[in-house]
PDB file of C-alpha atoms in Angstrom:
ATOM      1  CA  MET A   1       7.355 -23.446 -37.066  1.00 46.00           C
ATOM      2  CA  ALA A   2       8.188 -19.920 -35.879  1.00 46.00           C
ATOM      3  CA  PHE A   3       4.682 -18.785 -36.884  1.00 41.00           C
ATOM      4  CA  ALA A   4       3.143 -21.710 -34.991  1.00 45.00           C
ATOM      5  CA  THR A   5       5.185 -20.869 -31.886  1.00 44.00           C
ATOM      6  CA  ARG A   6       4.164 -17.178 -32.015  1.00 48.00           C
ATOM      7  CA  HIS A   7       0.550 -18.206 -32.523  1.00 49.00           C
ATOM      8  CA  PHE A   8       0.714 -20.557 -29.523  1.00 45.00           C
ATOM      9  CA  VAL A   9       2.266 -17.867 -27.292  1.00 46.00           C
ATOM     10  CA  ARG A  10      -0.417 -15.344 -28.344  1.00 49.00           C
ATOM     11  CA  ALA A  11      -3.147 -17.914 -27.665  1.00 48.00           C
ATOM     12  CA  ALA A  12      -1.691 -18.791 -24.272  1.00 48.00           C
ATOM     13  CA  SER A  13      -1.409 -15.097 -23.361  1.00 46.00           C
ATOM     14  CA  SER A  14      -4.988 -14.559 -24.470  1.00 47.00           C
ATOM     15  CA  ASP A  15      -6.197 -17.491 -22.363  1.00 49.00           C
ATOM     16  CA  ALA A  16      -4.319 -16.151 -19.332  1.00 47.00           C
ATOM     17  CA  ALA A  17      -5.791 -12.694 -19.833  1.00 45.00           C
ATOM     18  CA  THR A  18      -9.291 -14.154 -20.130  1.00 47.00           C
ATOM     19  CA  ALA A  19      -8.806 -16.150 -16.926  1.00 48.00           C
ATOM     20  CA  ALA A  20      -7.535 -13.054 -15.128  1.00 47.00           C
ATOM     21  CA  ALA A  21     -10.512 -11.055 -16.345  1.00 50.00           C
ATOM     22  CA  LYS A  22     -12.872 -13.624 -14.858  1.00 75.00           C
ATOM     23  CA  LYS A  23     -11.401 -13.199 -11.382  1.00 84.00           C
ATOM     24  CA  LEU A  24     -13.304 -10.938  -9.017  1.00 89.00           C
ATOM     25  CA  LEU A  25     -11.381  -7.832  -8.012  1.00 94.00           C
ATOM     26  CA  ILE A  26     -12.405  -7.417  -4.392  1.00 97.00           C
ATOM     27  CA  LYS A  27     -12.887  -3.782  -3.418  1.00 98.00           C
ATOM     28  CA  HIS A  28     -15.736  -3.804  -0.904  1.00 98.00           C
ATOM     29  CA  VAL A  29     -15.481  -6.105   2.134  1.00 98.00           C
ATOM     30  CA  THR A  30     -18.025  -6.833   4.862  1.00 98.00           C
ATOM     31  CA  ILE A  31     -16.671  -8.416   8.035  1.00 98.00           C
ATOM     32  CA  ILE A  32     -19.086 -10.025  10.469  1.00 98.00           C
ATOM     33  CA  GLY A  33     -17.774 -10.049  14.037  1.00 97.00           C
ATOM     34  CA  GLY A  34     -16.032  -7.206  15.848  1.00 97.00           C
ATOM     35  CA  GLY A  35     -13.849  -9.301  18.140  1.00 94.00           C
ATOM     36  CA  LEU A  36     -10.056  -9.493  17.977  1.00 92.00           C
ATOM     37  CA  MET A  37     -10.012 -11.423  14.704  1.00 96.00           C
ATOM     38  CA  GLY A  38     -12.759  -9.484  12.931  1.00 97.00           C
ATOM     39  CA  ALA A  39     -11.334  -6.120  13.974  1.00 97.00           C
ATOM     40  CA  GLY A  40      -7.848  -7.194  12.906  1.00 97.00           C
ATOM     41  CA  ILE A  41      -9.067  -8.293   9.475  1.00 98.00           C
ATOM     42  CA  ALA A  42     -11.003  -5.026   9.130  1.00 98.00           C
ATOM     43  CA  GLN A  43      -7.845  -3.086   9.963  1.00 98.00           C
ATOM     44  CA  VAL A  44      -5.600  -4.722   7.372  1.00 98.00           C
ATOM     45  CA  ALA A  45      -8.324  -4.577   4.705  1.00 98.00           C
ATOM     46  CA  ALA A  46      -8.991  -0.865   5.317  1.00 98.00           C
ATOM     47  CA  ALA A  47      -5.261  -0.084   5.508  1.00 97.00           C
ATOM     48  CA  SER A  48      -4.752  -1.656   2.069  1.00 97.00           C
ATOM     49  CA  GLY A  49      -7.382   0.561   0.446  1.00 97.00           C
ATOM     50  CA  HIS A  50     -10.486  -1.616   0.624  1.00 98.00           C
ATOM     51  CA  THR A  51     -13.863  -0.210   1.586  1.00 98.00           C
ATOM     52  CA  VAL A  52     -14.760  -2.054   4.774  1.00 98.00           C
ATOM     53  CA  VAL A  53     -17.919  -2.437   6.835  1.00 98.00           C
ATOM     54  CA  LEU A  54     -17.453  -4.063  10.238  1.00 98.00           C
ATOM     55  CA  VAL A  55     -20.639  -5.618  11.628  1.00 98.00           C
ATOM     56  CA  ASP A  56     -21.563  -6.729  15.121  1.00 98.00           C
ATOM     57  CA  GLN A  57     -24.632  -6.956  17.336  1.00 96.00           C
ATOM     58  CA  SER A  58     -24.315  -3.648  19.196  1.00 97.00           C
ATOM     59  CA  ASP A  59     -22.856  -0.162  18.841  1.00 97.00           C
ATOM     60  CA  GLU A  60     -21.080  -0.689  22.149  1.00 97.00           C
ATOM     61  CA  ILE A  61     -19.120  -3.657  20.780  1.00 96.00           C
ATOM     62  CA  LEU A  62     -18.323  -1.750  17.583  1.00 97.00           C
ATOM     63  CA  LYS A  63     -17.063   1.296  19.515  1.00 97.00           C
ATOM     64  CA  LYS A  64     -14.702  -1.008  21.406  1.00 96.00           C
ATOM     65  CA  SER A  65     -13.621  -2.588  18.111  1.00 97.00           C
ATOM     66  CA  THR A  66     -12.965   0.794  16.493  1.00 97.00           C
ATOM     67  CA  LYS A  67     -10.989   1.985  19.507  1.00 96.00           C
ATOM     68  CA  GLY A  68      -8.878  -1.174  19.352  1.00 96.00           C
ATOM     69  CA  ILE A  69      -8.228  -0.618  15.631  1.00 97.00           C
ATOM     70  CA  GLU A  70      -7.165   2.993  16.251  1.00 96.00           C
ATOM     71  CA  GLU A  71      -4.763   1.927  19.006  1.00 96.00           C
ATOM     72  CA  SER A  72      -3.359  -0.834  16.804  1.00 96.00           C
ATOM     73  CA  LEU A  73      -2.857   1.608  13.918  1.00 96.00           C
ATOM     74  CA  GLN A  74      -0.976   3.957  16.227  1.00 94.00           C
ATOM     75  CA  ARG A  75       1.390   1.132  17.189  1.00 93.00           C
ATOM     76  CA  VAL A  76       1.875   0.223  13.528  1.00 90.00           C
ATOM     77  CA  THR A  77       2.630   3.815  12.484  1.00 91.00           C
ATOM     78  CA  LYS A  78       5.189   4.282  15.260  1.00 88.00           C
ATOM     79  CA  LYS A  79       7.262   1.548  13.606  1.00 86.00           C
ATOM     80  CA  LYS A  80       6.326   2.092   9.959  1.00 84.00           C
ATOM     81  CA  PHE A  81       6.581   5.888   9.995  1.00 87.00           C
ATOM     82  CA  ALA A  82       9.090   6.391  12.814  1.00 84.00           C
ATOM     83  CA  ASP A  83      10.777   9.323  11.055  1.00 84.00           C
ATOM     84  CA  LYS A  84       7.642  10.663   9.344  1.00 88.00           C
ATOM     85  CA  PRO A  85       4.930  11.377  11.932  1.00 85.00           C
ATOM     86  CA  GLU A  86       2.883  13.404   9.435  1.00 90.00           C
ATOM     87  CA  ALA A  87       2.790  10.484   7.012  1.00 90.00           C
ATOM     88  CA  GLY A  88       1.790   8.207   9.893  1.00 90.00           C
ATOM     89  CA  ALA A  89      -1.090  10.479  10.851  1.00 92.00           C
ATOM     90  CA  GLU A  90      -2.248  10.551   7.212  1.00 94.00           C
ATOM     91  CA  PHE A  91      -2.055   6.751   7.030  1.00 94.00           C
ATOM     92  CA  ILE A  92      -4.298   6.409  10.092  1.00 95.00           C
ATOM     93  CA  LYS A  93      -6.731   9.000   8.701  1.00 95.00           C
ATOM     94  CA  LYS A  94      -6.990   7.225   5.318  1.00 96.00           C
ATOM     95  CA  THR A  95      -7.420   3.814   6.927  1.00 97.00           C
ATOM     96  CA  LEU A  96     -10.205   4.958   9.251  1.00 97.00           C
ATOM     97  CA  LYS A  97     -11.910   6.738   6.353  1.00 98.00           C
ATOM     98  CA  ASN A  98     -12.181   3.353   4.600  1.00 98.00           C
ATOM     99  CA  LEU A  99     -13.900   1.815   7.640  1.00 98.00           C
ATOM    100  CA  THR A 100     -17.535   2.082   8.711  1.00 98.00           C
ATOM    101  CA  THR A 101     -19.579   0.010  11.157  1.00 98.00           C
ATOM    102  CA  SER A 102     -23.102  -1.397  11.246  1.00 98.00           C
ATOM    103  CA  THR A 103     -25.353  -3.543  13.427  1.00 98.00           C
ATOM    104  CA  ASP A 104     -27.426  -4.724  10.453  1.00 97.00           C
ATOM    105  CA  ALA A 105     -25.554  -7.250   8.319  1.00 96.00           C
ATOM    106  CA  ALA A 106     -28.397  -7.835   5.867  1.00 95.00           C
ATOM    107  CA  SER A 107     -28.595  -4.151   4.942  1.00 95.00           C
ATOM    108  CA  VAL A 108     -24.879  -3.717   4.164  1.00 96.00           C
ATOM    109  CA  VAL A 109     -24.087  -6.837   2.107  1.00 97.00           C
ATOM    110  CA  HIS A 110     -26.129  -5.688  -0.915  1.00 95.00           C
ATOM    111  CA  SER A 111     -23.090  -4.009  -2.499  1.00 93.00           C
ATOM    112  CA  THR A 112     -20.212  -6.066  -1.112  1.00 97.00           C
ATOM    113  CA  ASP A 113     -17.718  -8.227  -3.015  1.00 98.00           C
ATOM    114  CA  LEU A 114     -16.620 -10.334  -0.075  1.00 98.00           C
ATOM    115  CA  VAL A 115     -18.200 -11.337   3.234  1.00 98.00           C
ATOM    116  CA  ILE A 116     -15.782 -12.608   5.891  1.00 98.00           C
ATOM    117  CA  GLU A 117     -17.338 -14.244   8.946  1.00 98.00           C
ATOM    118  CA  ALA A 118     -15.388 -14.062  12.213  1.00 97.00           C
ATOM    119  CA  ILE A 119     -17.973 -14.898  14.870  1.00 96.00           C
ATOM    120  CA  VAL A 120     -18.238 -17.589  17.560  1.00 92.00           C
ATOM    121  CA  GLU A 121     -16.898 -21.061  16.659  1.00 90.00           C
ATOM    122  CA  ASN A 122     -20.312 -22.681  16.459  1.00 92.00           C
ATOM    123  CA  LEU A 123     -21.381 -24.344  13.221  1.00 94.00           C
ATOM    124  CA  GLU A 124     -25.107 -23.863  13.808  1.00 96.00           C
ATOM    125  CA  VAL A 125     -24.709 -20.132  14.478  1.00 97.00           C
ATOM    126  CA  LYS A 126     -22.443 -19.665  11.463  1.00 98.00           C
ATOM    127  CA  ASN A 127     -24.804 -21.587   9.168  1.00 98.00           C
ATOM    128  CA  LYS A 128     -27.755 -19.493  10.284  1.00 98.00           C
ATOM    129  CA  LEU A 129     -25.802 -16.313   9.521  1.00 98.00           C
ATOM    130  CA  PHE A 130     -24.676 -17.456   6.069  1.00 98.00           C
ATOM    131  CA  LYS A 131     -28.156 -18.718   5.174  1.00 98.00           C
ATOM    132  CA  THR A 132     -29.591 -15.285   5.990  1.00 97.00           C
ATOM    133  CA  LEU A 133     -26.904 -13.259   4.209  1.00 98.00           C
ATOM    134  CA  ASP A 134     -27.200 -15.500   1.147  1.00 98.00           C
ATOM    135  CA  LYS A 135     -30.654 -14.019   0.534  1.00 97.00           C
ATOM    136  CA  PHE A 136     -29.399 -10.415   0.546  1.00 98.00           C
ATOM    137  CA  ALA A 137     -25.911 -10.524  -1.006  1.00 98.00           C
ATOM    138  CA  PRO A 138     -25.448 -10.045  -4.775  1.00 97.00           C
ATOM    139  CA  GLU A 139     -24.826 -13.070  -6.964  1.00 97.00           C
ATOM    140  CA  HIS A 140     -21.135 -12.235  -7.440  1.00 97.00           C
ATOM    141  CA  THR A 141     -20.380 -11.915  -3.705  1.00 98.00           C
ATOM    142  CA  ILE A 142     -17.924 -14.411  -2.245  1.00 98.00           C
ATOM    143  CA  PHE A 143     -18.530 -15.782   1.255  1.00 98.00           C
ATOM    144  CA  ALA A 144     -15.611 -16.806   3.461  1.00 98.00           C
ATOM    145  CA  SER A 145     -15.216 -18.040   7.021  1.00 98.00           C
ATOM    146  CA  ASN A 146     -12.296 -17.307   9.322  1.00 98.00           C
ATOM    147  CA  THR A 147     -12.921 -20.546  11.252  1.00 96.00           C
ATOM    148  CA  SER A 148      -9.865 -22.366  12.543  1.00 92.00           C
ATOM    149  CA  SER A 149     -11.466 -25.753  13.094  1.00 88.00           C
ATOM    150  CA  LEU A 150     -14.922 -26.164  11.510  1.00 94.00           C
ATOM    151  CA  GLN A 151     -15.635 -27.622   8.079  1.00 95.00           C
ATOM    152  CA  ILE A 152     -16.003 -24.971   5.390  1.00 98.00           C
ATOM    153  CA  THR A 153     -18.043 -27.392   3.242  1.00 98.00           C
ATOM    154  CA  LYS A 154     -20.788 -27.638   5.869  1.00 97.00           C
ATOM    155  CA  MET A 155     -21.105 -23.842   5.931  1.00 98.00           C
ATOM    156  CA  ALA A 156     -21.130 -23.603   2.147  1.00 98.00           C
ATOM    157  CA  ASN A 157     -23.973 -26.116   2.049  1.00 98.00           C
ATOM    158  CA  ALA A 158     -26.112 -23.722   4.092  1.00 98.00           C
ATOM    159  CA  THR A 159     -26.092 -21.367   1.081  1.00 98.00           C
ATOM    160  CA  THR A 160     -26.891 -21.441  -2.630  1.00 98.00           C
ATOM    161  CA  ARG A 161     -23.385 -20.226  -3.536  1.00 98.00           C
ATOM    162  CA  GLN A 162     -21.211 -23.269  -2.826  1.00 98.00           C
ATOM    163  CA  ASP A 163     -18.924 -22.330  -5.729  1.00 98.00           C
ATOM    164  CA  ARG A 164     -18.447 -18.833  -4.260  1.00 98.00           C
ATOM    165  CA  PHE A 165     -17.529 -20.023  -0.778  1.00 98.00           C
ATOM    166  CA  GLY A 166     -14.136 -20.652   0.795  1.00 98.00           C
ATOM    167  CA  GLY A 167     -12.054 -20.309   3.925  1.00 98.00           C
ATOM    168  CA  LEU A 168      -9.843 -17.360   4.867  1.00 98.00           C
ATOM    169  CA  HIS A 169      -8.095 -18.305   8.095  1.00 98.00           C
ATOM    170  CA  PHE A 170      -6.126 -15.349   9.467  1.00 98.00           C
ATOM    171  CA  PHE A 171      -3.907 -15.617  12.544  1.00 95.00           C
ATOM    172  CA  ASN A 172      -3.881 -13.571  15.751  1.00 89.00           C
ATOM    173  CA  PRO A 173      -2.777 -10.780  15.995  1.00 92.00           C
ATOM    174  CA  VAL A 174      -3.893 -10.173  12.411  1.00 96.00           C
ATOM    175  CA  PRO A 175      -1.893  -6.955  11.767  1.00 96.00           C
ATOM    176  CA  MET A 176       1.337  -8.730  12.758  1.00 95.00           C
ATOM    177  CA  MET A 177       0.917 -12.305  11.501  1.00 96.00           C
ATOM    178  CA  LYS A 178       1.744 -12.680   7.817  1.00 97.00           C
ATOM    179  CA  LEU A 179       0.001 -15.989   7.137  1.00 98.00           C
ATOM    180  CA  VAL A 180      -3.465 -16.651   5.715  1.00 98.00           C
ATOM    181  CA  GLU A 181      -4.723 -20.160   4.987  1.00 98.00           C
ATOM    182  CA  VAL A 182      -6.980 -20.101   1.906  1.00 98.00           C
ATOM    183  CA  ILE A 183      -9.312 -23.091   2.018  1.00 98.00           C
ATOM    184  CA  LYS A 184     -10.818 -24.581  -1.112  1.00 98.00           C
ATOM    185  CA  THR A 185     -13.728 -27.000  -0.777  1.00 98.00           C
ATOM    186  CA  PRO A 186     -14.566 -29.512  -3.535  1.00 97.00           C
ATOM    187  CA  MET A 187     -17.212 -27.019  -4.700  1.00 98.00           C
ATOM    188  CA  THR A 188     -15.134 -23.811  -4.590  1.00 98.00           C
ATOM    189  CA  SER A 189     -14.605 -22.517  -8.131  1.00 97.00           C
ATOM    190  CA  GLN A 190     -11.133 -21.700  -9.403  1.00 97.00           C
ATOM    191  CA  LYS A 191     -12.280 -18.119  -9.922  1.00 97.00           C
ATOM    192  CA  THR A 192     -13.298 -17.840  -6.257  1.00 98.00           C
ATOM    193  CA  PHE A 193     -10.094 -19.483  -5.061  1.00 98.00           C
ATOM    194  CA  GLU A 194      -7.890 -17.151  -7.113  1.00 98.00           C
ATOM    195  CA  SER A 195      -9.889 -14.120  -5.970  1.00 98.00           C
ATOM    196  CA  LEU A 196      -9.342 -15.103  -2.324  1.00 98.00           C
ATOM    197  CA  MET A 197      -5.618 -15.655  -2.942  1.00 98.00           C
ATOM    198  CA  ASP A 198      -5.365 -12.241  -4.605  1.00 98.00           C
ATOM    199  CA  PHE A 199      -7.257 -10.561  -1.758  1.00 98.00           C
ATOM    200  CA  SER A 200      -4.920 -12.151   0.809  1.00 98.00           C
ATOM    201  CA  LYS A 201      -1.911 -10.775  -1.048  1.00 98.00           C
ATOM    202  CA  ALA A 202      -3.593  -7.368  -1.420  1.00 98.00           C
ATOM    203  CA  VAL A 203      -3.908  -7.034   2.376  1.00 98.00           C
ATOM    204  CA  GLY A 204      -0.201  -7.777   2.755  1.00 97.00           C
ATOM    205  CA  LYS A 205      -0.354 -11.447   3.705  1.00 98.00           C
ATOM    206  CA  SER A 206       1.385 -14.570   2.437  1.00 98.00           C
ATOM    207  CA  PRO A 207      -1.385 -17.032   1.519  1.00 98.00           C
ATOM    208  CA  VAL A 208      -1.048 -20.807   1.504  1.00 98.00           C
ATOM    209  CA  SER A 209      -3.740 -23.096   0.092  1.00 98.00           C
ATOM    210  CA  CYS A 210      -5.244 -26.171   1.672  1.00 98.00           C
ATOM    211  CA  LYS A 211      -8.169 -28.505   1.129  1.00 97.00           C
ATOM    212  CA  ASP A 212     -11.042 -28.569   3.617  1.00 97.00           C
ATOM    213  CA  THR A 213      -9.374 -30.962   6.054  1.00 94.00           C
ATOM    214  CA  PRO A 214      -9.723 -30.699   9.886  1.00 92.00           C
ATOM    215  CA  GLY A 215      -7.466 -27.910  11.168  1.00 94.00           C
ATOM    216  CA  PHE A 216      -6.185 -27.056   7.677  1.00 97.00           C
ATOM    217  CA  ILE A 217      -2.357 -26.878   7.856  1.00 97.00           C
ATOM    218  CA  VAL A 218      -1.241 -25.046  10.997  1.00 96.00           C
ATOM    219  CA  ASN A 219      -3.787 -26.314  13.514  1.00 95.00           C
ATOM    220  CA  ARG A 220      -3.756 -29.833  12.051  1.00 95.00           C
ATOM    221  CA  LEU A 221      -0.068 -30.013  13.023  1.00 96.00           C
ATOM    222  CA  LEU A 222      -0.143 -27.745  16.080  1.00 96.00           C
ATOM    223  CA  VAL A 223      -3.128 -29.082  18.059  1.00 96.00           C
ATOM    224  CA  PRO A 224      -2.068 -32.780  17.997  1.00 96.00           C
ATOM    225  CA  TYR A 225       1.447 -31.646  19.012  1.00 97.00           C
ATOM    226  CA  MET A 226       0.042 -29.784  22.033  1.00 98.00           C
ATOM    227  CA  MET A 227      -2.234 -32.711  22.918  1.00 98.00           C
ATOM    228  CA  GLU A 228       0.673 -35.149  22.745  1.00 98.00           C
ATOM    229  CA  ALA A 229       2.573 -32.900  25.176  1.00 98.00           C
ATOM    230  CA  VAL A 230      -0.396 -33.134  27.583  1.00 98.00           C
ATOM    231  CA  ARG A 231      -0.437 -36.945  27.258  1.00 97.00           C
ATOM    232  CA  LEU A 232       3.319 -37.055  27.926  1.00 98.00           C
ATOM    233  CA  PHE A 233       2.694 -35.078  31.128  1.00 98.00           C
ATOM    234  CA  GLU A 234      -0.381 -37.172  32.050  1.00 97.00           C
ATOM    235  CA  ARG A 235       1.703 -40.366  31.860  1.00 97.00           C
ATOM    236  CA  GLY A 236       4.285 -38.846  34.201  1.00 98.00           C
ATOM    237  CA  ASP A 237       7.058 -39.107  31.606  1.00 98.00           C
ATOM    238  CA  ALA A 238       8.176 -35.491  32.115  1.00 98.00           C
ATOM    239  CA  SER A 239       7.081 -32.344  33.917  1.00 98.00           C
ATOM    240  CA  LYS A 240       5.238 -29.627  31.999  1.00 98.00           C
ATOM    241  CA  GLU A 241       8.082 -27.225  32.786  1.00 98.00           C
ATOM    242  CA  ASP A 242      10.706 -29.552  31.310  1.00 98.00           C
ATOM    243  CA  ILE A 243       8.569 -30.255  28.247  1.00 98.00           C
ATOM    244  CA  ASP A 244       8.265 -26.511  27.603  1.00 98.00           C
ATOM    245  CA  VAL A 245      11.999 -25.941  28.080  1.00 98.00           C
ATOM    246  CA  ALA A 246      12.833 -28.908  25.844  1.00 98.00           C
ATOM    247  CA  MET A 247      10.730 -27.653  22.935  1.00 98.00           C
ATOM    248  CA  LYS A 248      12.052 -24.089  23.246  1.00 98.00           C
ATOM    249  CA  LEU A 249      15.724 -25.010  23.500  1.00 98.00           C
ATOM    250  CA  GLY A 250      15.675 -28.233  21.486  1.00 98.00           C
ATOM    251  CA  ALA A 251      13.284 -27.335  18.676  1.00 98.00           C
ATOM    252  CA  GLY A 252      13.740 -23.561  18.707  1.00 98.00           C
ATOM    253  CA  TYR A 253      10.041 -22.869  19.370  1.00 97.00           C
ATOM    254  CA  PRO A 254       9.289 -19.449  20.896  1.00 96.00           C
ATOM    255  CA  MET A 255       6.839 -21.015  23.381  1.00 97.00           C
ATOM    256  CA  GLY A 256       6.491 -24.465  24.891  1.00 98.00           C
ATOM    257  CA  PRO A 257       3.273 -26.453  24.302  1.00 98.00           C
ATOM    258  CA  PHE A 258       1.842 -25.756  27.778  1.00 98.00           C
ATOM    259  CA  GLU A 259       2.614 -22.043  27.523  1.00 98.00           C
ATOM    260  CA  LEU A 260       0.953 -22.051  24.112  1.00 96.00           C
ATOM    261  CA  LEU A 261      -2.107 -23.935  25.376  1.00 97.00           C
ATOM    262  CA  ASP A 262      -2.551 -21.342  28.133  1.00 96.00           C
ATOM    263  CA  TYR A 263      -2.134 -18.522  25.603  1.00 93.00           C
ATOM    264  CA  VAL A 264      -4.625 -19.988  23.119  1.00 89.00           C
ATOM    265  CA  GLY A 265      -7.145 -20.905  25.830  1.00 93.00           C
ATOM    266  CA  LEU A 266      -7.763 -24.417  27.126  1.00 97.00           C
ATOM    267  CA  ASP A 267     -11.447 -24.187  26.258  1.00 94.00           C
ATOM    268  CA  THR A 268     -10.570 -23.354  22.643  1.00 91.00           C
ATOM    269  CA  SER A 269      -8.180 -26.297  22.390  1.00 94.00           C
ATOM    270  CA  LYS A 270     -10.739 -28.641  23.968  1.00 95.00           C
ATOM    271  CA  TYR A 271     -13.443 -27.429  21.572  1.00 92.00           C
ATOM    272  CA  ILE A 272     -11.191 -28.117  18.578  1.00 93.00           C
ATOM    273  CA  ILE A 273     -10.061 -31.562  19.674  1.00 95.00           C
ATOM    274  CA  ASP A 274     -13.606 -32.600  20.677  1.00 95.00           C
ATOM    275  CA  GLY A 275     -14.874 -31.563  17.240  1.00 92.00           C
ATOM    276  CA  TRP A 276     -12.171 -33.517  15.446  1.00 94.00           C
ATOM    277  CA  HIS A 277     -12.727 -36.541  17.711  1.00 96.00           C
ATOM    278  CA  SER A 278     -16.412 -36.582  16.749  1.00 93.00           C
ATOM    279  CA  LEU A 279     -15.398 -36.612  13.067  1.00 90.00           C
ATOM    280  CA  GLU A 280     -12.679 -39.259  13.435  1.00 94.00           C
ATOM    281  CA  PRO A 281     -13.252 -41.135  16.741  1.00 96.00           C
ATOM    282  CA  ASN A 282     -10.658 -43.805  15.918  1.00 97.00           C
ATOM    283  CA  ASN A 283      -7.842 -41.343  15.202  1.00 95.00           C
ATOM    284  CA  PRO A 284      -5.473 -41.445  18.235  1.00 95.00           C
ATOM    285  CA  LEU A 285      -4.214 -37.936  17.414  1.00 95.00           C
ATOM    286  CA  PHE A 286      -7.694 -36.595  18.182  1.00 95.00           C
ATOM    287  CA  ALA A 287      -8.241 -38.470  21.464  1.00 96.00           C
ATOM    288  CA  PRO A 288      -9.550 -36.237  24.292  1.00 96.00           C
ATOM    289  CA  SER A 289      -7.432 -35.555  27.378  1.00 97.00           C
ATOM    290  CA  PRO A 290      -8.842 -36.189  30.893  1.00 97.00           C
ATOM    291  CA  LEU A 291      -6.542 -33.512  32.342  1.00 98.00           C
ATOM    292  CA  LEU A 292      -7.538 -30.895  29.778  1.00 98.00           C
ATOM    293  CA  ASN A 293     -11.216 -31.708  30.346  1.00 98.00           C
ATOM    294  CA  LYS A 294     -10.755 -31.370  34.130  1.00 98.00           C
ATOM    295  CA  LEU A 295      -9.070 -27.938  33.867  1.00 98.00           C
ATOM    296  CA  VAL A 296     -11.781 -26.629  31.550  1.00 97.00           C
ATOM    297  CA  GLU A 297     -14.478 -27.943  33.900  1.00 98.00           C
ATOM    298  CA  GLU A 298     -12.766 -26.045  36.743  1.00 98.00           C
ATOM    299  CA  LYS A 299     -12.779 -22.876  34.577  1.00 97.00           C
ATOM    300  CA  LYS A 300      -8.985 -22.836  34.517  1.00 97.00           C
ATOM    301  CA  LEU A 301      -8.754 -21.772  30.894  1.00 97.00           C
ATOM    302  CA  GLY A 302      -5.272 -20.246  30.733  1.00 96.00           C
ATOM    303  CA  LYS A 303      -3.996 -16.682  30.758  1.00 94.00           C
ATOM    304  CA  LYS A 304      -7.453 -15.160  30.248  1.00 92.00           C
ATOM    305  CA  THR A 305      -8.692 -16.578  33.578  1.00 95.00           C
ATOM    306  CA  GLY A 306      -5.406 -16.265  35.477  1.00 96.00           C
ATOM    307  CA  GLU A 307      -4.756 -19.997  35.648  1.00 98.00           C
ATOM    308  CA  GLY A 308      -4.449 -22.941  33.282  1.00 98.00           C
ATOM    309  CA  PHE A 309      -1.501 -25.279  33.282  1.00 98.00           C
ATOM    310  CA  TYR A 310       0.348 -22.385  34.928  1.00 98.00           C
ATOM    311  CA  LYS A 311      -0.790 -19.626  37.297  1.00 97.00           C
ATOM    312  CA  TYR A 312      -0.714 -15.990  36.193  1.00 96.00           C
ATOM    313  CA  LYS A 313      -0.897 -12.842  38.331  1.00 83.00           C
TER     314      LYS A 313
END
């Protein structure tokens, strides 16, 4: 019996080791999109020792991205290395050494382990990108999208690597927010899923897993909550100011739903809810809002335009 137990333990350990060996150790990362999200992901990946290439359409955009990363790193080091300025300077130097930029995605994916897409929230544009990169990336390369609202499965189907495709949804601002949603489609292999979980941990995040359902976890709960606040206001049941105060003082939320809508961008929220409504038109949680539609039509998109549900100076 003792021999059998030892034999079972050795076999189990061997199986675990074999499974671990099959996982892809991600060292080289290509990030498509030099906006806030793409630059933030590039920063945390480079800071954790990964070789990173940040790709966008022009050198001008990439210069702006790099400048933003440098400024963000300086803010991070002021806190992280408050008493050790020399160590902080070395940290910034090492991080930036791990980061290069390019305007030609096809030419830089030939040696990458992971491609993370962080471009405009448009399924057609994303599919076109993935279809192109699929022809140039090595067989082992994993593709991932940072989308917050689109179906990962539809993007995977634009490629020949459905088993090496998943979602990596980071949150803004990436250097500060600890969460990453790792999305597994019905076709994502266990090896790919575990590699994405490991990568998320390697860049200092706390990953949670979710199936490819609209909004994943956070937005699936958050967007209907914000929309229900708008409906409450539309019906005249309470003022937007009182709704915000109620949720901050009663639920302990740092921002009320209308403040959050203005921060996120009303156009972004409308785009998400419209997409979900087209998928599930009979779901009352995904019903469009006449007021939200009106504000977006008037270009009152929130803080970024100076006015949304509230006015900003």
